[in-house]
């Protein structure tokens, strides 16, 4: 361990070309890009499938299949493909994004489907359109579970990005791979330790965001809606809302 500490405390280890700073930045960049691509694909699809109430079987099975596909095997296939693929960032991003989509898709769909039915019915009674209902009622209620999926996906992709170093890519995986090839234990331990710390920081940071969102969601749920017309009964309110919705539909 003394050799590892000396290696990590040496400024040249971090600042030289292809040093730890470059590898760390590359690791974060590839992970963030893959997570962004996965989120752009999975979250809208999960929201829509959850809102319309169909496609749940497809969403859950896609999640299961996605977890079963080895990321390293997919990455090797993409690296061997012709341009624009190969040992480059597009190949790394696609492989990691496909690995990251399942938890995002599953958690987003589940969050929307578990939205409070009473709140959803109230939104419909107020004449909300499908888009308004999704955006103003279902999405806020689904946000804690959606963020949980985002946190899980982010931690997974940070840890899995290490494999790009095994196919000629960079990131911290190259440090680990170089250590194995040269039988330099310092590089292996340093690279693995930095990956673990990066994943832990991601878990802690997104976990704090998730907890804050959960508190806001609970506070919102404690606020009971008030009847805008004092003295009107619930039945009268529901009837008036239904009439308003019907007029809006016409």
mmCIF file of C-alpha atoms in Angstrom:
data_model
loop_
_atom_site.group_PDB
_atom_site.id
_atom_site.type_symbol
_atom_site.label_atom_id
_atom_site.label_comp_id
_atom_site.label_asym_id
_atom_site.label_seq_id
_atom_site.Cartn_x
_atom_site.Cartn_y
_atom_site.Cartn_z
ATOM 1 C CA UNK A 1 0.000 0.000 0.000
ATOM 2 C CA UNK A 2 2.931 2.350 0.581
ATOM 3 C CA UNK A 3 3.814 2.058 -3.099
ATOM 4 C CA UNK A 4 0.224 2.903 -4.069
ATOM 5 C CA UNK A 5 0.244 5.996 -1.859
ATOM 6 C CA UNK A 6 3.554 7.143 -3.316
ATOM 7 C CA UNK A 7 2.146 6.679 -6.793
ATOM 8 C CA UNK A 8 -1.024 8.633 -6.000
ATOM 9 C CA UNK A 9 0.821 11.429 -4.177
ATOM 10 C CA UNK A 10 3.233 11.971 -7.045
ATOM 11 C CA UNK A 11 2.040 15.109 -8.927
ATOM 12 C CA UNK A 12 3.338 13.688 -12.212
ATOM 13 C CA UNK A 13 0.930 10.769 -11.854
ATOM 14 C CA UNK A 14 -1.956 13.198 -12.224
ATOM 15 C CA UNK A 15 -0.647 15.990 -14.440
ATOM 16 C CA UNK A 16 1.347 14.220 -17.162
ATOM 17 C CA UNK A 17 -0.203 13.428 -20.528
ATOM 18 C CA UNK A 18 -2.566 10.457 -20.192
ATOM 19 C CA UNK A 19 -2.237 10.774 -16.417
ATOM 20 C CA UNK A 20 -4.938 10.140 -13.868
ATOM 21 C CA UNK A 21 -6.583 13.514 -14.401
ATOM 22 C CA UNK A 22 -7.042 12.820 -18.108
ATOM 23 C CA UNK A 23 -8.322 9.318 -17.418
ATOM 24 C CA UNK A 24 -10.688 10.514 -14.700
ATOM 25 C CA UNK A 25 -12.140 13.257 -16.906
ATOM 26 C CA UNK A 26 -12.519 10.764 -19.748
ATOM 27 C CA UNK A 27 -14.257 8.282 -17.441
ATOM 28 C CA UNK A 28 -16.727 10.890 -16.182
ATOM 29 C CA UNK A 29 -17.362 12.190 -19.697
ATOM 30 C CA UNK A 30 -18.131 8.784 -21.213
ATOM 31 C CA UNK A 31 -20.327 7.824 -18.250
ATOM 32 C CA UNK A 32 -22.266 11.099 -18.354
ATOM 33 C CA UNK A 33 -22.784 10.901 -22.119
ATOM 34 C CA UNK A 34 -24.055 7.319 -21.911
ATOM 35 C CA UNK A 35 -26.393 8.233 -19.049
ATOM 36 C CA UNK A 36 -27.707 11.236 -20.981
ATOM 37 C CA UNK A 37 -28.418 9.163 -24.102
ATOM 38 C CA UNK A 38 -30.144 6.481 -22.027
ATOM 39 C CA UNK A 39 -32.248 9.075 -20.183
ATOM 40 C CA UNK A 40 -33.338 10.782 -23.420
ATOM 41 C CA UNK A 41 -34.528 7.412 -24.751
ATOM 42 C CA UNK A 42 -35.863 5.650 -21.661
ATOM 43 C CA UNK A 43 -37.571 8.366 -19.615
ATOM 44 C CA UNK A 44 -40.000 9.659 -22.297
ATOM 45 C CA UNK A 45 -40.867 6.080 -23.314
ATOM 46 C CA UNK A 46 -41.404 5.051 -19.686
ATOM 47 C CA UNK A 47 -43.564 8.106 -19.001
ATOM 48 C CA UNK A 48 -45.728 7.481 -22.038
ATOM 49 C CA UNK A 49 -46.161 3.762 -21.441
ATOM 50 C CA UNK A 50 -47.033 4.409 -17.806
ATOM 51 C CA UNK A 51 -49.489 7.145 -18.731
ATOM 52 C CA UNK A 52 -51.432 5.148 -21.338
ATOM 53 C CA UNK A 53 -51.403 2.072 -19.084
ATOM 54 C CA UNK A 54 -50.168 -0.261 -21.780
ATOM 55 C CA UNK A 55 -46.823 -1.749 -22.682
ATOM 56 C CA UNK A 56 -45.852 -2.596 -19.123
ATOM 57 C CA UNK A 57 -45.058 -6.174 -20.057
ATOM 58 C CA UNK A 58 -42.801 -4.915 -22.844
ATOM 59 C CA UNK A 59 -41.053 -2.402 -20.585
ATOM 60 C CA UNK A 60 -40.335 -4.908 -17.842
ATOM 61 C CA UNK A 61 -39.138 -7.557 -20.274
ATOM 62 C CA UNK A 62 -36.890 -5.124 -22.098
ATOM 63 C CA UNK A 63 -35.409 -4.310 -18.710
ATOM 64 C CA UNK A 64 -34.808 -7.989 -18.007
ATOM 65 C CA UNK A 65 -33.259 -8.650 -21.403
ATOM 66 C CA UNK A 66 -31.079 -5.561 -21.158
ATOM 67 C CA UNK A 67 -29.655 -6.713 -17.840
ATOM 68 C CA UNK A 68 -28.947 -10.153 -19.267
ATOM 69 C CA UNK A 69 -26.855 -8.922 -22.212
ATOM 70 C CA UNK A 70 -23.153 -8.733 -21.251
ATOM 71 C CA UNK A 71 -21.968 -5.181 -21.796
ATOM 72 C CA UNK A 72 -18.438 -6.307 -22.585
ATOM 73 C CA UNK A 73 -19.647 -8.669 -25.329
ATOM 74 C CA UNK A 74 -21.753 -5.915 -26.894
ATOM 75 C CA UNK A 75 -18.843 -3.517 -26.657
ATOM 76 C CA UNK A 76 -16.531 -5.953 -28.449
ATOM 77 C CA UNK A 77 -19.064 -6.360 -31.277
ATOM 78 C CA UNK A 78 -19.379 -2.589 -31.703
ATOM 79 C CA UNK A 79 -15.605 -2.123 -31.694
ATOM 80 C CA UNK A 80 -15.278 -4.688 -34.493
ATOM 81 C CA UNK A 81 -17.947 -3.002 -36.620
ATOM 82 C CA UNK A 82 -17.050 -0.573 -39.434
ATOM 83 C CA UNK A 83 -17.298 3.212 -39.140
ATOM 84 C CA UNK A 84 -18.833 5.117 -37.471
ATOM 85 C CA UNK A 85 -18.229 2.452 -34.855
ATOM 86 C CA UNK A 86 -14.894 1.001 -33.790
ATOM 87 C CA UNK A 87 -12.750 1.707 -30.748
ATOM 88 C CA UNK A 88 -14.219 5.173 -30.287
ATOM 89 C CA UNK A 89 -16.624 7.179 -28.144
ATOM 90 C CA UNK A 90 -19.778 6.360 -30.197
ATOM 91 C CA UNK A 91 -19.244 2.634 -29.639
ATOM 92 C CA UNK A 92 -18.592 3.110 -25.926
ATOM 93 C CA UNK A 93 -21.626 5.374 -25.572
ATOM 94 C CA UNK A 94 -24.039 3.042 -27.384
ATOM 95 C CA UNK A 95 -22.935 -0.041 -25.437
ATOM 96 C CA UNK A 96 -23.130 1.702 -22.079
ATOM 97 C CA UNK A 97 -26.413 3.451 -22.907
ATOM 98 C CA UNK A 98 -28.060 0.143 -23.832
ATOM 99 C CA UNK A 99 -26.878 -1.206 -20.491
ATOM 100 C CA UNK A 100 -28.241 1.872 -18.693
ATOM 101 C CA UNK A 101 -31.693 2.021 -20.296
ATOM 102 C CA UNK A 102 -33.346 -0.903 -18.395
ATOM 103 C CA UNK A 103 -33.361 0.557 -14.842
ATOM 104 C CA UNK A 104 -34.436 3.964 -16.141
ATOM 105 C CA UNK A 105 -37.257 2.546 -18.248
ATOM 106 C CA UNK A 106 -38.520 0.189 -15.551
ATOM 107 C CA UNK A 107 -38.457 2.724 -12.719
ATOM 108 C CA UNK A 108 -40.051 5.476 -14.805
ATOM 109 C CA UNK A 109 -42.906 3.221 -15.927
ATOM 110 C CA UNK A 110 -43.444 1.911 -12.402
ATOM 111 C CA UNK A 111 -43.426 5.418 -10.922
ATOM 112 C CA UNK A 112 -46.163 6.640 -13.263
ATOM 113 C CA UNK A 113 -48.268 3.513 -12.785
ATOM 114 C CA UNK A 114 -48.054 3.885 -8.994
ATOM 115 C CA UNK A 115 -49.283 7.470 -9.020
ATOM 116 C CA UNK A 116 -52.197 8.035 -6.618
ATOM 117 C CA UNK A 117 -55.365 7.028 -8.524
ATOM 118 C CA UNK A 118 -57.418 9.594 -6.593
ATOM 119 C CA UNK A 119 -55.141 12.425 -7.725
ATOM 120 C CA UNK A 120 -55.230 11.176 -11.316
ATOM 121 C CA UNK A 121 -59.043 10.968 -11.238
ATOM 122 C CA UNK A 122 -59.214 14.458 -9.757
ATOM 123 C CA UNK A 123 -57.058 15.768 -12.592
ATOM 124 C CA UNK A 124 -59.335 14.162 -15.143
ATOM 125 C CA UNK A 125 -62.329 15.640 -13.335
ATOM 126 C CA UNK A 126 -60.795 19.093 -13.646
ATOM 127 C CA UNK A 127 -60.668 18.626 -17.403
ATOM 128 C CA UNK A 128 -56.913 18.198 -17.750
ATOM 129 C CA UNK A 129 -55.657 16.943 -21.075
ATOM 130 C CA UNK A 130 -53.538 13.820 -21.229
ATOM 131 C CA UNK A 131 -50.362 15.906 -21.483
ATOM 132 C CA UNK A 132 -51.376 18.128 -18.538
ATOM 133 C CA UNK A 133 -52.257 15.081 -16.450
ATOM 134 C CA UNK A 134 -48.890 13.494 -17.157
ATOM 135 C CA UNK A 135 -46.873 16.659 -16.591
ATOM 136 C CA UNK A 136 -48.678 18.133 -13.586
ATOM 137 C CA UNK A 137 -49.921 15.055 -11.700
ATOM 138 C CA UNK A 138 -48.241 11.794 -12.686
ATOM 139 C CA UNK A 139 -44.674 13.024 -13.257
ATOM 140 C CA UNK A 140 -44.335 14.788 -9.868
ATOM 141 C CA UNK A 141 -45.601 11.658 -8.114
ATOM 142 C CA UNK A 142 -43.284 9.444 -10.160
ATOM 143 C CA UNK A 143 -40.241 11.654 -9.576
ATOM 144 C CA UNK A 144 -38.858 9.870 -6.458
ATOM 145 C CA UNK A 145 -38.897 6.483 -8.181
ATOM 146 C CA UNK A 146 -37.608 7.999 -11.421
ATOM 147 C CA UNK A 147 -34.685 9.530 -9.536
ATOM 148 C CA UNK A 148 -34.063 6.205 -7.847
ATOM 149 C CA UNK A 149 -33.712 4.611 -11.279
ATOM 150 C CA UNK A 150 -31.437 7.445 -12.386
ATOM 151 C CA UNK A 151 -29.224 6.960 -9.341
ATOM 152 C CA UNK A 152 -29.023 3.216 -9.885
ATOM 153 C CA UNK A 153 -28.261 3.674 -13.587
ATOM 154 C CA UNK A 154 -25.595 6.307 -12.890
ATOM 155 C CA UNK A 155 -23.758 4.134 -10.376
ATOM 156 C CA UNK A 156 -23.923 1.161 -12.725
ATOM 157 C CA UNK A 157 -22.603 3.086 -15.710
ATOM 158 C CA UNK A 158 -19.746 4.641 -13.712
ATOM 159 C CA UNK A 159 -18.638 1.175 -12.614
ATOM 160 C CA UNK A 160 -19.157 -0.408 -16.039
ATOM 161 C CA UNK A 161 -17.316 2.285 -18.004
ATOM 162 C CA UNK A 162 -14.154 0.593 -16.726
ATOM 163 C CA UNK A 163 -14.559 -2.111 -19.390
ATOM 164 C CA UNK A 164 -13.794 0.325 -22.234
ATOM 165 C CA UNK A 165 -10.159 0.107 -21.215
ATOM 166 C CA UNK A 166 -10.191 -3.553 -22.196
ATOM 167 C CA UNK A 167 -11.027 -2.809 -25.846
ATOM 168 C CA UNK A 168 -8.522 -0.070 -26.541
ATOM 169 C CA UNK A 169 -10.489 2.744 -24.953
ATOM 170 C CA UNK A 170 -9.414 5.119 -22.235
ATOM 171 C CA UNK A 171 -11.029 6.057 -18.951
ATOM 172 C CA UNK A 172 -9.827 4.539 -15.707
ATOM 173 C CA UNK A 173 -10.107 1.064 -17.196
ATOM 174 C CA UNK A 174 -6.933 1.700 -19.178
ATOM 175 C CA UNK A 175 -5.041 2.368 -15.951
ATOM 176 C CA UNK A 176 -6.234 -0.955 -14.538
ATOM 177 C CA UNK A 177 -5.526 -2.813 -17.775
ATOM 178 C CA UNK A 178 -2.045 -1.314 -18.019
ATOM 179 C CA UNK A 179 -1.370 -2.432 -14.480
ATOM 180 C CA UNK A 180 -2.367 -6.001 -15.268
ATOM 181 C CA UNK A 181 -0.300 -6.108 -18.467
ATOM 182 C CA UNK A 182 2.792 -4.649 -16.811
ATOM 183 C CA UNK A 183 2.139 -6.522 -13.555
ATOM 184 C CA UNK A 184 2.222 -3.208 -11.720
ATOM 185 C CA UNK A 185 -0.072 -3.644 -8.716
ATOM 186 C CA UNK A 186 0.041 0.078 -7.971
ATOM 187 C CA UNK A 187 -1.826 0.900 -11.176
ATOM 188 C CA UNK A 188 -4.431 -1.794 -10.608
ATOM 189 C CA UNK A 189 -5.211 -0.686 -7.061
ATOM 190 C CA UNK A 190 -5.123 3.026 -7.898
ATOM 191 C CA UNK A 191 -7.435 2.659 -10.892
ATOM 192 C CA UNK A 192 -9.875 0.375 -9.084
ATOM 193 C CA UNK A 193 -9.889 2.628 -6.034
ATOM 194 C CA UNK A 194 -10.681 5.718 -8.113
ATOM 195 C CA UNK A 195 -13.544 3.913 -9.838
ATOM 196 C CA UNK A 196 -14.941 2.860 -6.457
ATOM 197 C CA UNK A 197 -14.673 6.420 -5.081
ATOM 198 C CA UNK A 198 -16.312 7.856 -8.190
ATOM 199 C CA UNK A 199 -19.196 5.395 -7.933
ATOM 200 C CA UNK A 200 -19.571 6.158 -4.216
ATOM 201 C CA UNK A 201 -19.632 9.917 -4.881
ATOM 202 C CA UNK A 202 -22.290 9.371 -7.531
ATOM 203 C CA UNK A 203 -24.377 7.294 -5.119
ATOM 204 C CA UNK A 204 -24.131 9.864 -2.336
ATOM 205 C CA UNK A 205 -24.794 12.880 -4.553
ATOM 206 C CA UNK A 206 -27.800 11.484 -6.399
ATOM 207 C CA UNK A 207 -29.061 9.876 -3.197
ATOM 208 C CA UNK A 208 -29.256 13.329 -1.614
ATOM 209 C CA UNK A 209 -31.229 14.623 -4.605
ATOM 210 C CA UNK A 210 -33.555 11.631 -4.392
ATOM 211 C CA UNK A 211 -34.222 12.144 -0.682
ATOM 212 C CA UNK A 212 -34.959 15.827 -1.211
ATOM 213 C CA UNK A 213 -37.392 14.988 -4.001
ATOM 214 C CA UNK A 214 -39.084 12.427 -1.740
ATOM 215 C CA UNK A 215 -39.578 15.029 1.003
ATOM 216 C CA UNK A 216 -41.069 17.497 -1.472
ATOM 217 C CA UNK A 217 -43.394 14.818 -2.825
ATOM 218 C CA UNK A 218 -44.613 13.946 0.677
ATOM 219 C CA UNK A 219 -45.186 17.604 1.518
ATOM 220 C CA UNK A 220 -47.171 18.011 -1.677
ATOM 221 C CA UNK A 221 -49.273 14.961 -0.833
ATOM 222 C CA UNK A 222 -50.121 16.385 2.596
ATOM 223 C CA UNK A 223 -51.719 19.448 1.042
ATOM 224 C CA UNK A 224 -55.363 18.528 0.544
ATOM 225 C CA UNK A 225 -56.999 20.318 -2.417
ATOM 226 C CA UNK A 226 -59.656 22.831 -1.487
ATOM 227 C CA UNK A 227 -62.992 23.247 -3.205
ATOM 228 C CA UNK A 228 -62.822 26.535 -5.128
ATOM 229 C CA UNK A 229 -66.535 27.200 -4.397
ATOM 230 C CA UNK A 230 -67.243 27.288 -0.612
ATOM 231 C CA UNK A 231 -70.246 25.335 0.508
ATOM 232 C CA UNK A 232 -70.460 23.208 -2.630
ATOM 233 C CA UNK A 233 -70.707 19.491 -2.064
ATOM 234 C CA UNK A 234 -68.223 17.000 -3.476
ATOM 235 C CA UNK A 235 -70.865 15.583 -5.792
ATOM 236 C CA UNK A 236 -71.720 19.030 -7.159
ATOM 237 C CA UNK A 237 -68.022 19.730 -7.681
ATOM 238 C CA UNK A 238 -67.505 16.472 -9.515
ATOM 239 C CA UNK A 239 -70.522 17.125 -11.702
ATOM 240 C CA UNK A 240 -69.409 20.645 -12.566
ATOM 241 C CA UNK A 241 -65.883 19.432 -13.326
ATOM 242 C CA UNK A 242 -67.245 16.694 -15.572
ATOM 243 C CA UNK A 243 -69.353 19.251 -17.447
ATOM 244 C CA UNK A 244 -66.346 21.523 -17.841
ATOM 245 C CA UNK A 245 -64.259 18.635 -19.133
ATOM 246 C CA UNK A 246 -66.966 17.692 -21.604
ATOM 247 C CA UNK A 247 -67.211 21.284 -22.862
ATOM 248 C CA UNK A 248 -63.454 21.474 -23.217
ATOM 249 C CA UNK A 249 -63.464 18.214 -25.155
ATOM 250 C CA UNK A 250 -66.104 19.580 -27.514
#
